[in-house]
Amino acid sequence: MASNHIPTEDPTILLRYQQSYQERENLLDTTDPLKRLSATCFFRKFVSLETREHGTIVDHFIQLGIVPKFIEFLMKDDEPHLQFESAWVITGIASGSSEHTQLLIQLGAVPMLIQLLSSPNDDVKDQAVWALANIAGDGPATRNVVLRAGILAPLLKIIEENPKVSILRNATWAVSNLFRGKPFPDFDLISPSIPVLAQLLFSTDEEILVEVCWAFSFMTAEKEGIERALQANVTRRLVELMGHSSANVVLPALRTIGNIVSGNDSYTQTVINCNALSILCQLLSHSKNNIRKEACWTVSNITAGSVEQIQAVIDATIIPKLIMHIETSTTHAHTKSEAIWAILNAINGGNFDQILYIIEQGDMCLEVLSDLLLNDSICDEKLKNDVLRGLSNIARACRANGSSQCFEDMLDMKGLWHEVMYNNFRGTSGYEKKFVDNLRKPNTQSLCDSKISFKDEMEDD
């Protein structure tokens, strides 16, 4: 959660505050506007410092009983500088603990801050946005309080007035915070912001793009959110932003597209029609591991679709890159896992020609899949069942093509038939029986030899 904190390493901060606060506290009640402003600036200075004592200072504000004063000052329309400084104090308080944020809500700060969104003073307006964004960003409960208090209409008006970029950045970040957290807010409350966010996707400012893309990623984590995003016609622009020069923009845009293709085949086809696969192919080689992982995950959602969609992935030359991630020993574990799922989904949903194409792309891919079943540390039953199903489908495809010998020899060497047949692997889906039925029974002696050899290799590792 952001704030106007000023970084400091000064160890005397708390001491200087303790030596000076008493005279300033009394000035908050003066009728002299300049002295009252000076006192407010004093407290703002200390609550804005990024220091370990921040929470202690806020707690002391609460003990002194001065927090209601700053909320009261928000209504001083004839003293905009005082409004600005008071809103800054509240922003600092809201950047602290959840207890501090809850206190602001209980004291009625939210509706007063929302009124300031219509202030004629840009600084006051901007600081009110910042404070409300901090409050909303504390969690779903405070977010809902801010939404129900009516923040959205005046906030969207600020954006639509095309303000200077600093205000627009803050306002966009505030809207993004209204989408953040689970459970997702009521769509009726946030839906007016969707067309505005759709327009902001065409901003040239990186910070704005980052916040807008994250807002859409939060929204599309819900099925209704996917439908709303598609209705807003943002898919093509989000696909374009997957190719942005900044990884900070790429990641949330990619996450949003991944969410969309996790829906039905129709959603997935919309994404494919926007030329997403060519960009995904490039992202599989991105310098950032988290983007490579997200790209693999997104492709895995596409390969869970129709045969035609699997073919589109094949035509985009994505399969060799997935297999490279699976076979490369230095691939990050989570990235490798997503790549495995992408390949498994294609094998289990594809036709024989597609399956044969996939296994021809890498010598080690089948071994990696087989080893997943032999790895006792992997407890993901769905993964193991899907691997069994995949290997069975590969066996059927190879047999139909008259090329099953090499594949079955490899399984013999791994001792995999024996593992499944004699219940060393315990699945619950019935795929283990199909696996055994689809493969020939291996030669007993060679199986015993290969099992001993395999165990020796495991011990050497």
JSON list of N, CA and C in Angstrom, two decimals, residues 96-129:
[
{"chain": "A", "resi": 96, "resn": "GLY", "atom": "N", "xyz": [-0.40, 2.76, 7.37]},
{"chain": "A", "resi": 96, "resn": "GLY", "atom": "CA", "xyz": [0.10, 1.94, 8.47]},
{"chain": "A", "resi": 96, "resn": "GLY", "atom": "C", "xyz": [-0.65, 0.63, 8.61]},
{"chain": "A", "resi": 97, "resn": "SER", "atom": "N", "xyz": [-1.01, 0.30, 9.83]},
{"chain": "A", "resi": 97, "resn": "SER", "atom": "CA", "xyz": [-1.65, -0.99, 10.10]},
{"chain": "A", "resi": 97, "resn": "SER", "atom": "C", "xyz": [-3.13, -0.95, 9.73]},
{"chain": "A", "resi": 98, "resn": "SER", "atom": "N", "xyz": [-3.73, -2.13, 9.67]},
{"chain": "A", "resi": 98, "resn": "SER", "atom": "CA", "xyz": [-5.17, -2.22, 9.40]},
{"chain": "A", "resi": 98, "resn": "SER", "atom": "C", "xyz": [-5.97, -1.56, 10.50]},
{"chain": "A", "resi": 99, "resn": "GLU", "atom": "N", "xyz": [-5.46, -1.63, 11.73]},
{"chain": "A", "resi": 99, "resn": "GLU", "atom": "CA", "xyz": [-6.15, -1.00, 12.86]},
{"chain": "A", "resi": 99, "resn": "GLU", "atom": "C", "xyz": [-6.21, 0.52, 12.66]},
{"chain": "A", "resi": 100, "resn": "HIS", "atom": "N", "xyz": [-5.13, 1.09, 12.17]},
{"chain": "A", "resi": 100, "resn": "HIS", "atom": "CA", "xyz": [-5.11, 2.53, 11.92]},
{"chain": "A", "resi": 100, "resn": "HIS", "atom": "C", "xyz": [-6.12, 2.90, 10.83]},
{"chain": "A", "resi": 101, "resn": "THR", "atom": "N", "xyz": [-6.18, 2.09, 9.78]},
{"chain": "A", "resi": 101, "resn": "THR", "atom": "CA", "xyz": [-7.13, 2.35, 8.69]},
{"chain": "A", "resi": 101, "resn": "THR", "atom": "C", "xyz": [-8.56, 2.23, 9.18]},
{"chain": "A", "resi": 102, "resn": "GLN", "atom": "N", "xyz": [-8.83, 1.22, 9.99]},
{"chain": "A", "resi": 102, "resn": "GLN", "atom": "CA", "xyz": [-10.18, 1.03, 10.54]},
{"chain": "A", "resi": 102, "resn": "GLN", "atom": "C", "xyz": [-10.60, 2.23, 11.38]},
{"chain": "A", "resi": 103, "resn": "LEU", "atom": "N", "xyz": [-9.65, 2.78, 12.13]},
{"chain": "A", "resi": 103, "resn": "LEU", "atom": "CA", "xyz": [-9.97, 3.95, 12.96]},
{"chain": "A", "resi": 103, "resn": "LEU", "atom": "C", "xyz": [-10.42, 5.12, 12.08]},
{"chain": "A", "resi": 104, "resn": "LEU", "atom": "N", "xyz": [-9.72, 5.34, 10.98]},
{"chain": "A", "resi": 104, "resn": "LEU", "atom": "CA", "xyz": [-10.11, 6.43, 10.07]},
{"chain": "A", "resi": 104, "resn": "LEU", "atom": "C", "xyz": [-11.53, 6.23, 9.56]},
{"chain": "A", "resi": 105, "resn": "ILE", "atom": "N", "xyz": [-11.87, 4.99, 9.24]},
{"chain": "A", "resi": 105, "resn": "ILE", "atom": "CA", "xyz": [-13.22, 4.69, 8.77]},
{"chain": "A", "resi": 105, "resn": "ILE", "atom": "C", "xyz": [-14.24, 4.97, 9.86]},
{"chain": "A", "resi": 106, "resn": "GLN", "atom": "N", "xyz": [-13.94, 4.53, 11.07]},
{"chain": "A", "resi": 106, "resn": "GLN", "atom": "CA", "xyz": [-14.85, 4.74, 12.20]},
{"chain": "A", "resi": 106, "resn": "GLN", "atom": "C", "xyz": [-15.06, 6.22, 12.51]},
{"chain": "A", "resi": 107, "resn": "LEU", "atom": "N", "xyz": [-14.03, 7.02, 12.27]},
{"chain": "A", "resi": 107, "resn": "LEU", "atom": "CA", "xyz": [-14.12, 8.45, 12.55]},
{"chain": "A", "resi": 107, "resn": "LEU", "atom": "C", "xyz": [-14.76, 9.24, 11.41]},
{"chain": "A", "resi": 108, "resn": "GLY", "atom": "N", "xyz": [-15.16, 8.53, 10.34]},
{"chain": "A", "resi": 108, "resn": "GLY", "atom": "CA", "xyz": [-15.88, 9.19, 9.26]},
{"chain": "A", "resi": 108, "resn": "GLY", "atom": "C", "xyz": [-15.02, 9.86, 8.21]},
{"chain": "A", "resi": 109, "resn": "ALA", "atom": "N", "xyz": [-13.77, 9.42, 8.07]},
{"chain": "A", "resi": 109, "resn": "ALA", "atom": "CA", "xyz": [-12.87, 10.08, 7.11]},
{"chain": "A", "resi": 109, "resn": "ALA", "atom": "C", "xyz": [-13.28, 9.83, 5.66]},
{"chain": "A", "resi": 110, "resn": "VAL", "atom": "N", "xyz": [-13.84, 8.66, 5.37]},
{"chain": "A", "resi": 110, "resn": "VAL", "atom": "CA", "xyz": [-14.07, 8.28, 3.97]},
{"chain": "A", "resi": 110, "resn": "VAL", "atom": "C", "xyz": [-15.03, 9.23, 3.25]},
{"chain": "A", "resi": 111, "resn": "PRO", "atom": "N", "xyz": [-16.23, 9.50, 3.77]},
{"chain": "A", "resi": 111, "resn": "PRO", "atom": "CA", "xyz": [-17.13, 10.41, 3.03]},
{"chain": "A", "resi": 111, "resn": "PRO", "atom": "C", "xyz": [-16.57, 11.81, 2.88]},
{"chain": "A", "resi": 112, "resn": "MET", "atom": "N", "xyz": [-15.79, 12.27, 3.86]},
{"chain": "A", "resi": 112, "resn": "MET", "atom": "CA", "xyz": [-15.21, 13.61, 3.76]},
{"chain": "A", "resi": 112, "resn": "MET", "atom": "C", "xyz": [-14.12, 13.65, 2.68]},
{"chain": "A", "resi": 113, "resn": "LEU", "atom": "N", "xyz": [-13.33, 12.59, 2.60]},
{"chain": "A", "resi": 113, "resn": "LEU", "atom": "CA", "xyz": [-12.31, 12.51, 1.55]},
{"chain": "A", "resi": 113, "resn": "LEU", "atom": "C", "xyz": [-12.96, 12.44, 0.17]},
{"chain": "A", "resi": 114, "resn": "ILE", "atom": "N", "xyz": [-14.07, 11.72, 0.08]},
{"chain": "A", "resi": 114, "resn": "ILE", "atom": "CA", "xyz": [-14.77, 11.62, -1.21]},
{"chain": "A", "resi": 114, "resn": "ILE", "atom": "C", "xyz": [-15.29, 12.99, -1.64]},
{"chain": "A", "resi": 115, "resn": "GLN", "atom": "N", "xyz": [-15.74, 13.79, -0.69]},
{"chain": "A", "resi": 115, "resn": "GLN", "atom": "CA", "xyz": [-16.18, 15.15, -1.04]},
{"chain": "A", "resi": 115, "resn": "GLN", "atom": "C", "xyz": [-15.03, 15.96, -1.64]},
{"chain": "A", "resi": 116, "resn": "LEU", "atom": "N", "xyz": [-13.82, 15.73, -1.14]},
{"chain": "A", "resi": 116, "resn": "LEU", "atom": "CA", "xyz": [-12.66, 16.48, -1.63]},
{"chain": "A", "resi": 116, "resn": "LEU", "atom": "C", "xyz": [-12.27, 16.10, -3.05]},
{"chain": "A", "resi": 117, "resn": "LEU", "atom": "N", "xyz": [-12.79, 14.99, -3.56]},
{"chain": "A", "resi": 117, "resn": "LEU", "atom": "CA", "xyz": [-12.51, 14.62, -4.95]},
{"chain": "A", "resi": 117, "resn": "LEU", "atom": "C", "xyz": [-13.11, 15.63, -5.93]},
{"chain": "A", "resi": 118, "resn": "SER", "atom": "N", "xyz": [-14.02, 16.45, -5.43]},
{"chain": "A", "resi": 118, "resn": "SER", "atom": "CA", "xyz": [-14.63, 17.49, -6.27]},
{"chain": "A", "resi": 118, "resn": "SER", "atom": "C", "xyz": [-14.06, 18.87, -5.95]},
{"chain": "A", "resi": 119, "resn": "SER", "atom": "N", "xyz": [-12.97, 18.92, -5.20]},
{"chain": "A", "resi": 119, "resn": "SER", "atom": "CA", "xyz": [-12.35, 20.20, -4.84]},
{"chain": "A", "resi": 119, "resn": "SER", "atom": "C", "xyz": [-11.83, 20.91, -6.09]},
{"chain": "A", "resi": 120, "resn": "PRO", "atom": "N", "xyz": [-11.93, 22.23, -6.12]},
{"chain": "A", "resi": 120, "resn": "PRO", "atom": "CA", "xyz": [-11.35, 22.98, -7.25]},
{"chain": "A", "resi": 120, "resn": "PRO", "atom": "C", "xyz": [-9.82, 23.03, -7.21]},
{"chain": "A", "resi": 121, "resn": "ASN", "atom": "N", "xyz": [-9.25, 22.64, -6.06]},
{"chain": "A", "resi": 121, "resn": "ASN", "atom": "CA", "xyz": [-7.80, 22.67, -5.89]},
{"chain": "A", "resi": 121, "resn": "ASN", "atom": "C", "xyz": [-7.21, 21.32, -6.27]},
{"chain": "A", "resi": 122, "resn": "ASP", "atom": "N", "xyz": [-6.33, 21.30, -7.26]},
{"chain": "A", "resi": 122, "resn": "ASP", "atom": "CA", "xyz": [-5.78, 20.03, -7.75]},
{"chain": "A", "resi": 122, "resn": "ASP", "atom": "C", "xyz": [-4.97, 19.29, -6.69]},
{"chain": "A", "resi": 123, "resn": "ASP", "atom": "N", "xyz": [-4.22, 20.03, -5.87]},
{"chain": "A", "resi": 123, "resn": "ASP", "atom": "CA", "xyz": [-3.41, 19.37, -4.85]},
{"chain": "A", "resi": 123, "resn": "ASP", "atom": "C", "xyz": [-4.29, 18.68, -3.81]},
{"chain": "A", "resi": 124, "resn": "VAL", "atom": "N", "xyz": [-5.35, 19.35, -3.41]},
{"chain": "A", "resi": 124, "resn": "VAL", "atom": "CA", "xyz": [-6.29, 18.77, -2.45]},
{"chain": "A", "resi": 124, "resn": "VAL", "atom": "C", "xyz": [-6.94, 17.52, -3.04]},
{"chain": "A", "resi": 125, "resn": "LYS", "atom": "N", "xyz": [-7.39, 17.66, -4.27]},
{"chain": "A", "resi": 125, "resn": "LYS", "atom": "CA", "xyz": [-8.05, 16.55, -4.97]},
{"chain": "A", "resi": 125, "resn": "LYS", "atom": "C", "xyz": [-7.10, 15.35, -5.05]},
{"chain": "A", "resi": 126, "resn": "ASP", "atom": "N", "xyz": [-5.86, 15.60, -5.45]},
{"chain": "A", "resi": 126, "resn": "ASP", "atom": "CA", "xyz": [-4.88, 14.53, -5.63]},
{"chain": "A", "resi": 126, "resn": "ASP", "atom": "C", "xyz": [-4.58, 13.83, -4.30]},
{"chain": "A", "resi": 127, "resn": "GLN", "atom": "N", "xyz": [-4.45, 14.62, -3.24]},
{"chain": "A", "resi": 127, "resn": "GLN", "atom": "CA", "xyz": [-4.14, 14.02, -1.94]},
{"chain": "A", "resi": 127, "resn": "GLN", "atom": "C", "xyz": [-5.32, 13.20, -1.41]},
{"chain": "A", "resi": 128, "resn": "ALA", "atom": "N", "xyz": [-6.52, 13.64, -1.68]},
{"chain": "A", "resi": 128, "resn": "ALA", "atom": "CA", "xyz": [-7.70, 12.87, -1.28]},
{"chain": "A", "resi": 128, "resn": "ALA", "atom": "C", "xyz": [-7.75, 11.54, -2.02]},
{"chain": "A", "resi": 129, "resn": "VAL", "atom": "N", "xyz": [-7.41, 11.56, -3.30]},
{"chain": "A", "resi": 129, "resn": "VAL", "atom": "CA", "xyz": [-7.34, 10.31, -4.08]},
{"chain": "A", "resi": 129, "resn": "VAL", "atom": "C", "xyz": [-6.35, 9.36, -3.43]}
]
